[in-house]
């Protein structure tokens, strides 16, 4: 199960934070910092996309240009399934916004949350058909 | 890796391609904040905006659009990390808006502003309930999102019924169903009792949903439920096997769900994982389904795709399949294939694959019976300790730990010690634990154990947890032949100029207990032992100092020749500022200067061996690793609920008989030991040892496997109309077992010797397809009747068409209770029936032809009770024809002209079971006047006559079934 998803840039600025486990505000701030410090210095070429995190979890992450997409999952979860779920989500963003960039996430933050709720829910992967998600999102986007 | 993944987000920070329907005020506000170069400027702009919004809210009279815009601004401010202490109510009120876009922002505000114990949350429960009941599915979805994000216990209790309704309602759209399934999962995780056990069948049935998104979501829910209660959700096992086979073998899936040429990898992964939560199926058909799917997954992985996504998706499935194969443990062919695959993976150039290969191999090492296929790769695995990625290094460590046995322990421990010097700080403590466990487990000689343990502590003292050094003391105390060498070695370490404090602790204890054993050796005289410890005193922490003092008081007892030095030491420390040390020194001084040394001798007698219990080291390792929700988990300590494979020839076997020892009770014994001693030694270390007998252990176990759900396939839940068809088929090999307006269940059977083959035909009589058609067999006869499901009916049965199922029943012995079957399907709602199958002991009988002489000869041979049963009872219809028909229906072939009285019936049969053939004889004497029968059955085994008697009597007292 996902505990949280974070999208952070290289400077550690969090562009999106979605929490699936209950954390208070202080913990959230701490987690953001910890994840950034753990992931950002890692070598892209020679290191895996997984890092152990706080013993019973791990961070599955992928870097897209200047942005780190990080998912915190249980230590026993299938790493690659979550790694590709991240990519699936990024592809949905890319198609929805049309060649997505970091600023899309800033200006349309409320839409990104809505997109997230179509792909992941309650810490689980919900929908894995790009067609299904995009058709739905376009429909919702047109509604007043 | 990611670099090759795609060009997404490569426009740098980019220009937002904002669409026409975004809120302009919001856009310019965000732009302002982005232009604020300093934090003070940002704060200024935010305060200005907050004042503005506060003002607008106060004035009221805002349009829906304005409200939405202002709430969005507040949300943005909040996301940036600023405190927003007003506007929550306005935000929450938006969820009652009529317009979707406003409602959506309202719900977003609920999930962002409110946490699950927020006081405003119960204000929104009613709005959420309204939206759950709405006919507009979009509103249902928003409401479900809210519960899935912030659902609390109270919310769960209030809304769970609505969520359940949306999950199972035949009118729910796929979007609603999948969200309802995951919302239910959220609530279940908060309050497990919310999901009622009797929902199991209906929930499992949704795994057959043609929509793969729904199937995926509900599988996630079932996974959580099945982990906690596999018995109630065991139906999910077959469902998963069938669905997986459809995807990977029959290629039945919607095109939308193919991800880079891999059909719905996420669903495949979940199905493969779900099956690992159950003990492997014994059903040959299900096993074959799984074997086919697993083989197909392995075959698909033969080529390595160039595309990163495809490669990852394929491997996600492959590694889960490997885990399932390891879990099944009996699929030899598949095992051989994965061993060679894993060998390649751990040498891969791709770091992800290397890591996953090591991880899967660790699982294999924990579970497999032989380590040989893994040992072949020992050098590569050792090299992984020097990988550039800590993730890989850690996994390499786990694997080396798991693959260690008597043959390679020295090499592995040696490598681990070598690596320990340069290992990451983050994993040193765990490494020390593991090295300590391996050293103890596989020690083959005394010196090796002591040498390695001391070196370990000398090298990594700061990372040595208390359990480790305490355990060494326990082992030495409990093994006589270790003591001399251990005492020599600790003394040697303590005499060095630099010696880790932990070694001083061990030294204090060991020398205090066993110093006298080496006192005659060169360099080990009492005074030298004393000097060694004394020399370390000042550089140690109070805890260690206390232990040194305790060693000294033991020396008083052991070495009277140095008593004056010892007393001097006590005198010095009785002025210590540390109250604990002061007290010890004073007490020891008093004890040592008493007129007689009786008390001293008693108190300071040699410590008894520590009681045998599980190693505290392993518990500690478990604690470090097992804070995880997933129950399938095998852990490197091998605790996966299955009989552990213990490859060690522990110290108990290797050393003397006193056995491997005790837990951290020594903790108390050492830290407070001496003080406790002065208080009369009230047994800090006697509370272990109480080894429970197996029955005591069992007494605490709930053998009902904790299942809260009754078994609906059992005879207790037979459907009202089950009996007529059953009775008919007791007397005939084929016919209709059950019929109602929706379905017809036909049956054909054939029995040969001790094996019966039943084919069930299910016909859909309605005009709509029935979905998720599921059967579950319940066998009450246990070992006596072996069942084997050869095929399962199709999931969907179209109108007017038929699906069939073949089941084999093998009579292994004499059984009395027929099996039952649960048939469930979805036709709008869930329909289910439970029927009894006409599989009776009689079915395994074959009539024999005997002459009159032979018959009565055998009749006499068998004799009376206990191998005879006799009953006199009222018959329904004692006419010749009816009686003969019933007898023949129950496979008692009538022997004509054998009984002197032509009105009597006699019959001889052979009953075939796996436990042997039994001869059965029957004599039935009808009395037409009183409509009575006298029935006598004799058989070559006591168990048989009562069962055959019961079946016969039941039939003869009833009319012929129509």
mmCIF file with all atom_site columns, N, CA and C in Angstrom, chain A residues 124-125, chain B residues 163-164 167-168 177-189 194-195 199-200 202-204 206-207 214-228 233 236 270 274 277:
data_model
loop_
_atom_site.group_PDB
_atom_site.id
_atom_site.type_symbol
_atom_site.label_atom_id
_atom_site.label_alt_id
_atom_site.label_comp_id
_atom_site.label_asym_id
_atom_site.label_entity_id
_atom_site.label_seq_id
_atom_site.pdbx_PDB_ins_code
_atom_site.Cartn_x
_atom_site.Cartn_y
_atom_site.Cartn_z
_atom_site.occupancy
_atom_site.B_iso_or_equiv
_atom_site.pdbx_formal_charge
_atom_site.auth_seq_id
_atom_site.auth_comp_id
_atom_site.auth_asym_id
_atom_site.auth_atom_id
_atom_site.pdbx_PDB_model_num
ATOM 1   N N  . UNK A 1 124 ? -4.042  2.630   -3.129  1.00 0.00 ? 124 UNK A N  1
ATOM 2   C CA . UNK A 1 124 ? -3.935  1.523   -4.076  1.00 0.00 ? 124 UNK A CA 1
ATOM 3   C C  . UNK A 1 124 ? -4.079  2.053   -5.493  1.00 0.00 ? 124 UNK A C  1
ATOM 4   N N  . UNK A 1 125 ? -3.577  1.269   -6.436  1.00 0.00 ? 125 UNK A N  1
ATOM 5   C CA . UNK A 1 125 ? -3.764  1.639   -7.832  1.00 0.00 ? 125 UNK A CA 1
ATOM 6   C C  . UNK A 1 125 ? -5.217  1.360   -8.191  1.00 0.00 ? 125 UNK A C  1
ATOM 7   N N  . UNK B 2 163 ? -21.652 2.673   1.108   1.00 0.00 ? 163 UNK B N  1
ATOM 8   C CA . UNK B 2 163 ? -20.518 2.288   0.267   1.00 0.00 ? 163 UNK B CA 1
ATOM 9   C C  . UNK B 2 163 ? -20.708 0.848   -0.220  1.00 0.00 ? 163 UNK B C  1
ATOM 10  N N  . UNK B 2 164 ? -21.135 -0.010  0.677   1.00 0.00 ? 164 UNK B N  1
ATOM 11  C CA . UNK B 2 164 ? -21.353 -1.411  0.307   1.00 0.00 ? 164 UNK B CA 1
ATOM 12  C C  . UNK B 2 164 ? -22.431 -1.522  -0.773  1.00 0.00 ? 164 UNK B C  1
ATOM 13  N N  . UNK B 2 167 ? -21.087 -0.656  -4.040  1.00 0.00 ? 167 UNK B N  1
ATOM 14  C CA . UNK B 2 167 ? -20.160 -1.683  -4.523  1.00 0.00 ? 167 UNK B CA 1
ATOM 15  C C  . UNK B 2 167 ? -20.902 -2.830  -5.205  1.00 0.00 ? 167 UNK B C  1
ATOM 16  N N  . UNK B 2 168 ? -22.041 -3.218  -4.643  1.00 0.00 ? 168 UNK B N  1
ATOM 17  C CA . UNK B 2 168 ? -22.701 -4.428  -5.170  1.00 0.00 ? 168 UNK B CA 1
ATOM 18  C C  . UNK B 2 168 ? -23.925 -4.154  -6.024  1.00 0.00 ? 168 UNK B C  1
ATOM 19  N N  . UNK B 2 177 ? -18.105 1.423   -8.892  1.00 0.00 ? 177 UNK B N  1
ATOM 20  C CA . UNK B 2 177 ? -17.744 0.153   -8.253  1.00 0.00 ? 177 UNK B CA 1
ATOM 21  C C  . UNK B 2 177 ? -16.294 0.142   -7.807  1.00 0.00 ? 177 UNK B C  1
ATOM 22  N N  . UNK B 2 178 ? -15.401 0.596   -8.699  1.00 0.00 ? 178 UNK B N  1
ATOM 23  C CA . UNK B 2 178 ? -13.999 0.493   -8.317  1.00 0.00 ? 178 UNK B CA 1
ATOM 24  C C  . UNK B 2 178 ? -13.665 1.454   -7.180  1.00 0.00 ? 178 UNK B C  1
ATOM 25  N N  . UNK B 2 179 ? -14.286 2.626   -7.200  1.00 0.00 ? 179 UNK B N  1
ATOM 26  C CA . UNK B 2 179 ? -14.026 3.563   -6.102  1.00 0.00 ? 179 UNK B CA 1
ATOM 27  C C  . UNK B 2 179 ? -14.649 3.053   -4.799  1.00 0.00 ? 179 UNK B C  1
ATOM 28  N N  . UNK B 2 180 ? -15.816 2.429   -4.923  1.00 0.00 ? 180 UNK B N  1
ATOM 29  C CA . UNK B 2 180 ? -16.459 1.897   -3.718  1.00 0.00 ? 180 UNK B CA 1
ATOM 30  C C  . UNK B 2 180 ? -15.609 0.778   -3.116  1.00 0.00 ? 180 UNK B C  1
ATOM 31  N N  . UNK B 2 181 ? -15.021 -0.037  -3.990  1.00 0.00 ? 181 UNK B N  1
ATOM 32  C CA . UNK B 2 181 ? -14.192 -1.143  -3.486  1.00 0.00 ? 181 UNK B CA 1
ATOM 33  C C  . UNK B 2 181 ? -13.010 -0.598  -2.688  1.00 0.00 ? 181 UNK B C  1
ATOM 34  N N  . UNK B 2 182 ? -12.351 0.429   -3.231  1.00 0.00 ? 182 UNK B N  1
ATOM 35  C CA . UNK B 2 182 ? -11.174 0.953   -2.538  1.00 0.00 ? 182 UNK B CA 1
ATOM 36  C C  . UNK B 2 182 ? -11.558 1.776   -1.318  1.00 0.00 ? 182 UNK B C  1
ATOM 37  N N  . UNK B 2 183 ? -12.722 2.423   -1.388  1.00 0.00 ? 183 UNK B N  1
ATOM 38  C CA . UNK B 2 183 ? -13.202 3.146   -0.211  1.00 0.00 ? 183 UNK B CA 1
ATOM 39  C C  . UNK B 2 183 ? -13.479 2.150   0.917   1.00 0.00 ? 183 UNK B C  1
ATOM 40  N N  . UNK B 2 184 ? -14.077 1.028   0.540   1.00 0.00 ? 184 UNK B N  1
ATOM 41  C CA . UNK B 2 184 ? -14.334 -0.026  1.519   1.00 0.00 ? 184 UNK B CA 1
ATOM 42  C C  . UNK B 2 184 ? -13.012 -0.509  2.133   1.00 0.00 ? 184 UNK B C  1
ATOM 43  N N  . UNK B 2 185 ? -11.995 -0.588  1.300   1.00 0.00 ? 185 UNK B N  1
ATOM 44  C CA . UNK B 2 185 ? -10.684 -1.010  1.788   1.00 0.00 ? 185 UNK B CA 1
ATOM 45  C C  . UNK B 2 185 ? -10.149 -0.016  2.817   1.00 0.00 ? 185 UNK B C  1
ATOM 46  N N  . UNK B 2 186 ? -10.290 1.262   2.511   1.00 0.00 ? 186 UNK B N  1
ATOM 47  C CA . UNK B 2 186 ? -9.842  2.290   3.464   1.00 0.00 ? 186 UNK B CA 1
ATOM 48  C C  . UNK B 2 186 ? -10.578 2.110   4.806   1.00 0.00 ? 186 UNK B C  1
ATOM 49  N N  . UNK B 2 187 ? -11.895 1.935   4.710   1.00 0.00 ? 187 UNK B N  1
ATOM 50  C CA . UNK B 2 187 ? -12.678 1.820   5.945   1.00 0.00 ? 187 UNK B CA 1
ATOM 51  C C  . UNK B 2 187 ? -12.294 0.547   6.693   1.00 0.00 ? 187 UNK B C  1
ATOM 52  N N  . UNK B 2 188 ? -12.073 -0.515  5.934   1.00 0.00 ? 188 UNK B N  1
ATOM 53  C CA . UNK B 2 188 ? -11.683 -1.773  6.571   1.00 0.00 ? 188 UNK B CA 1
ATOM 54  C C  . UNK B 2 188 ? -10.363 -1.612  7.324   1.00 0.00 ? 188 UNK B C  1
ATOM 55  N N  . UNK B 2 189 ? -9.443  -0.879  6.728   1.00 0.00 ? 189 UNK B N  1
ATOM 56  C CA . UNK B 2 189 ? -8.162  -0.679  7.405   1.00 0.00 ? 189 UNK B CA 1
ATOM 57  C C  . UNK B 2 189 ? -8.317  0.139   8.670   1.00 0.00 ? 189 UNK B C  1
ATOM 58  N N  . UNK B 2 194 ? -16.069 -3.348  10.149  1.00 0.00 ? 194 UNK B N  1
ATOM 59  C CA . UNK B 2 194 ? -17.033 -2.730  9.241   1.00 0.00 ? 194 UNK B CA 1
ATOM 60  C C  . UNK B 2 194 ? -17.404 -3.661  8.093   1.00 0.00 ? 194 UNK B C  1
ATOM 61  N N  . UNK B 2 195 ? -16.463 -4.469  7.674   1.00 0.00 ? 195 UNK B N  1
ATOM 62  C CA . UNK B 2 195 ? -16.761 -5.393  6.584   1.00 0.00 ? 195 UNK B CA 1
ATOM 63  C C  . UNK B 2 195 ? -17.343 -6.668  7.202   1.00 0.00 ? 195 UNK B C  1
ATOM 64  N N  . UNK B 2 199 ? -20.496 -10.790 3.656   1.00 0.00 ? 199 UNK B N  1
ATOM 65  C CA . UNK B 2 199 ? -20.368 -10.129 2.354   1.00 0.00 ? 199 UNK B CA 1
ATOM 66  C C  . UNK B 2 199 ? -19.366 -10.854 1.474   1.00 0.00 ? 199 UNK B C  1
ATOM 67  N N  . UNK B 2 200 ? -18.668 -11.825 2.037   1.00 0.00 ? 200 UNK B N  1
ATOM 68  C CA . UNK B 2 200 ? -17.510 -12.397 1.345   1.00 0.00 ? 200 UNK B CA 1
ATOM 69  C C  . UNK B 2 200 ? -17.824 -12.882 -0.063  1.00 0.00 ? 200 UNK B C  1
ATOM 70  N N  . UNK B 2 202 ? -20.208 -12.199 -2.140  1.00 0.00 ? 202 UNK B N  1
ATOM 71  C CA . UNK B 2 202 ? -20.572 -11.156 -3.084  1.00 0.00 ? 202 UNK B CA 1
ATOM 72  C C  . UNK B 2 202 ? -19.343 -10.353 -3.503  1.00 0.00 ? 202 UNK B C  1
ATOM 73  N N  . UNK B 2 203 ? -18.480 -10.082 -2.544  1.00 0.00 ? 203 UNK B N  1
ATOM 74  C CA . UNK B 2 203 ? -17.281 -9.294  -2.859  1.00 0.00 ? 203 UNK B CA 1
ATOM 75  C C  . UNK B 2 203 ? -16.348 -10.094 -3.767  1.00 0.00 ? 203 UNK B C  1
ATOM 76  N N  . UNK B 2 204 ? -16.156 -11.367 -3.429  1.00 0.00 ? 204 UNK B N  1
ATOM 77  C CA . UNK B 2 204 ? -15.278 -12.203 -4.256  1.00 0.00 ? 204 UNK B CA 1
ATOM 78  C C  . UNK B 2 204 ? -15.811 -12.292 -5.684  1.00 0.00 ? 204 UNK B C  1
ATOM 79  N N  . UNK B 2 206 ? -17.102 -10.148 -7.467  1.00 0.00 ? 206 UNK B N  1
ATOM 80  C CA . UNK B 2 206 ? -16.775 -8.989  -8.317  1.00 0.00 ? 206 UNK B CA 1
ATOM 81  C C  . UNK B 2 206 ? -15.402 -9.150  -8.973  1.00 0.00 ? 206 UNK B C  1
ATOM 82  N N  . UNK B 2 207 ? -14.604 -10.077 -8.450  1.00 0.00 ? 207 UNK B N  1
ATOM 83  C CA . UNK B 2 207 ? -13.307 -10.314 -9.105  1.00 0.00 ? 207 UNK B CA 1
ATOM 84  C C  . UNK B 2 207 ? -13.487 -10.788 -10.542 1.00 0.00 ? 207 UNK B C  1
ATOM 85  N N  . UNK B 2 214 ? -12.353 -2.464  -12.371 1.00 0.00 ? 214 UNK B N  1
ATOM 86  C CA . UNK B 2 214 ? -13.129 -2.945  -11.225 1.00 0.00 ? 214 UNK B CA 1
ATOM 87  C C  . UNK B 2 214 ? -12.455 -4.177  -10.637 1.00 0.00 ? 214 UNK B C  1
ATOM 88  N N  . UNK B 2 215 ? -12.036 -5.079  -11.518 1.00 0.00 ? 215 UNK B N  1
ATOM 89  C CA . UNK B 2 215 ? -11.387 -6.300  -11.030 1.00 0.00 ? 215 UNK B CA 1
ATOM 90  C C  . UNK B 2 215 ? -10.137 -5.959  -10.218 1.00 0.00 ? 215 UNK B C  1
ATOM 91  N N  . UNK B 2 216 ? -9.364  -4.998  -10.710 1.00 0.00 ? 216 UNK B N  1
ATOM 92  C CA . UNK B 2 216 ? -8.128  -4.617  -10.018 1.00 0.00 ? 216 UNK B CA 1
ATOM 93  C C  . UNK B 2 216 ? -8.444  -4.055  -8.628  1.00 0.00 ? 216 UNK B C  1
ATOM 94  N N  . UNK B 2 217 ? -9.405  -3.138  -8.576  1.00 0.00 ? 217 UNK B N  1
ATOM 95  C CA . UNK B 2 217 ? -9.715  -2.501  -7.297  1.00 0.00 ? 217 UNK B CA 1
ATOM 96  C C  . UNK B 2 217 ? -10.261 -3.509  -6.288  1.00 0.00 ? 217 UNK B C  1
ATOM 97  N N  . UNK B 2 218 ? -11.157 -4.356  -6.754  1.00 0.00 ? 218 UNK B N  1
ATOM 98  C CA . UNK B 2 218 ? -11.763 -5.292  -5.812  1.00 0.00 ? 218 UNK B CA 1
ATOM 99  C C  . UNK B 2 218 ? -10.739 -6.349  -5.388  1.00 0.00 ? 218 UNK B C  1
ATOM 100 N N  . UNK B 2 219 ? -9.793  -6.651  -6.260  1.00 0.00 ? 219 UNK B N  1
ATOM 101 C CA . UNK B 2 219 ? -8.743  -7.587  -5.859  1.00 0.00 ? 219 UNK B CA 1
ATOM 102 C C  . UNK B 2 219 ? -7.905  -6.996  -4.728  1.00 0.00 ? 219 UNK B C  1
ATOM 103 N N  . UNK B 2 220 ? -7.658  -5.687  -4.800  1.00 0.00 ? 220 UNK B N  1
ATOM 104 C CA . UNK B 2 220 ? -6.930  -5.046  -3.700  1.00 0.00 ? 220 UNK B CA 1
ATOM 105 C C  . UNK B 2 220 ? -7.701  -5.205  -2.391  1.00 0.00 ? 220 UNK B C  1
ATOM 106 N N  . UNK B 2 221 ? -9.002  -5.014  -2.464  1.00 0.00 ? 221 UNK B N  1
ATOM 107 C CA . UNK B 2 221 ? -9.826  -5.162  -1.267  1.00 0.00 ? 221 UNK B CA 1
ATOM 108 C C  . UNK B 2 221 ? -9.772  -6.599  -0.755  1.00 0.00 ? 221 UNK B C  1
ATOM 109 N N  . UNK B 2 222 ? -9.959  -7.542  -1.668  1.00 0.00 ? 222 UNK B N  1
ATOM 110 C CA . UNK B 2 222 ? -9.961  -8.954  -1.269  1.00 0.00 ? 222 UNK B CA 1
ATOM 111 C C  . UNK B 2 222 ? -8.602  -9.356  -0.675  1.00 0.00 ? 222 UNK B C  1
ATOM 112 N N  . UNK B 2 223 ? -7.531  -8.774  -1.221  1.00 0.00 ? 223 UNK B N  1
ATOM 113 C CA . UNK B 2 223 ? -6.204  -9.102  -0.688  1.00 0.00 ? 223 UNK B CA 1
ATOM 114 C C  . UNK B 2 223 ? -6.106  -8.756  0.795   1.00 0.00 ? 223 UNK B C  1
ATOM 115 N N  . UNK B 2 224 ? -6.615  -7.577  1.134   1.00 0.00 ? 224 UNK B N  1
ATOM 116 C CA . UNK B 2 224 ? -6.552  -7.170  2.544   1.00 0.00 ? 224 UNK B CA 1
ATOM 117 C C  . UNK B 2 224 ? -7.420  -8.088  3.400   1.00 0.00 ? 224 UNK B C  1
ATOM 118 N N  . UNK B 2 225 ? -8.611  -8.401  2.893   1.00 0.00 ? 225 UNK B N  1
ATOM 119 C CA . UNK B 2 225 ? -9.534  -9.236  3.669   1.00 0.00 ? 225 UNK B CA 1
ATOM 120 C C  . UNK B 2 225 ? -8.990  -10.656 3.819   1.00 0.00 ? 225 UNK B C  1
ATOM 121 N N  . UNK B 2 226 ? -8.449  -11.183 2.726   1.00 0.00 ? 226 UNK B N  1
ATOM 122 C CA . UNK B 2 226 ? -7.987  -12.571 2.741   1.00 0.00 ? 226 UNK B CA 1
ATOM 123 C C  . UNK B 2 226 ? -6.755  -12.744 3.625   1.00 0.00 ? 226 UNK B C  1
ATOM 124 N N  . UNK B 2 227 ? -5.947  -11.700 3.701   1.00 0.00 ? 227 UNK B N  1
ATOM 125 C CA . UNK B 2 227 ? -4.774  -11.802 4.571   1.00 0.00 ? 227 UNK B CA 1
ATOM 126 C C  . UNK B 2 227 ? -5.194  -12.012 6.013   1.00 0.00 ? 227 UNK B C  1
ATOM 127 N N  . UNK B 2 228 ? -6.272  -11.328 6.405   1.00 0.00 ? 228 UNK B N  1
ATOM 128 C CA . UNK B 2 228 ? -6.704  -11.413 7.797   1.00 0.00 ? 228 UNK B CA 1
ATOM 129 C C  . UNK B 2 228 ? -7.561  -12.642 8.047   1.00 0.00 ? 228 UNK B C  1
ATOM 130 N N  . UNK B 2 233 ? -12.311 -16.070 2.899   1.00 0.00 ? 233 UNK B N  1
ATOM 131 C CA . UNK B 2 233 ? -12.124 -15.584 1.535   1.00 0.00 ? 233 UNK B CA 1
ATOM 132 C C  . UNK B 2 233 ? -11.430 -16.609 0.646   1.00 0.00 ? 233 UNK B C  1
ATOM 133 N N  . UNK B 2 236 ? -11.564 -16.801 -3.171  1.00 0.00 ? 236 UNK B N  1
ATOM 134 C CA . UNK B 2 236 ? -10.808 -15.888 -4.024  1.00 0.00 ? 236 UNK B CA 1
ATOM 135 C C  . UNK B 2 236 ? -9.637  -16.584 -4.700  1.00 0.00 ? 236 UNK B C  1
ATOM 136 N N  . UNK B 2 270 ? -1.272  -8.445  -8.746  1.00 0.00 ? 270 UNK B N  1
ATOM 137 C CA . UNK B 2 270 ? -2.146  -8.611  -7.571  1.00 0.00 ? 270 UNK B CA 1
ATOM 138 C C  . UNK B 2 270 ? -2.671  -10.037 -7.467  1.00 0.00 ? 270 UNK B C  1
ATOM 139 N N  . UNK B 2 274 ? -2.067  -12.404 -4.395  1.00 0.00 ? 274 UNK B N  1
ATOM 140 C CA . UNK B 2 274 ? -3.206  -12.905 -3.614  1.00 0.00 ? 274 UNK B CA 1
ATOM 141 C C  . UNK B 2 274 ? -3.058  -14.405 -3.339  1.00 0.00 ? 274 UNK B C  1
ATOM 142 N N  . UNK B 2 277 ? -1.198  -15.655 -0.302  1.00 0.00 ? 277 UNK B N  1
ATOM 143 C CA . UNK B 2 277 ? -1.747  -15.529 1.049   1.00 0.00 ? 277 UNK B CA 1
ATOM 144 C C  . UNK B 2 277 ? -2.389  -16.827 1.532   1.00 0.00 ? 277 UNK B C  1
#
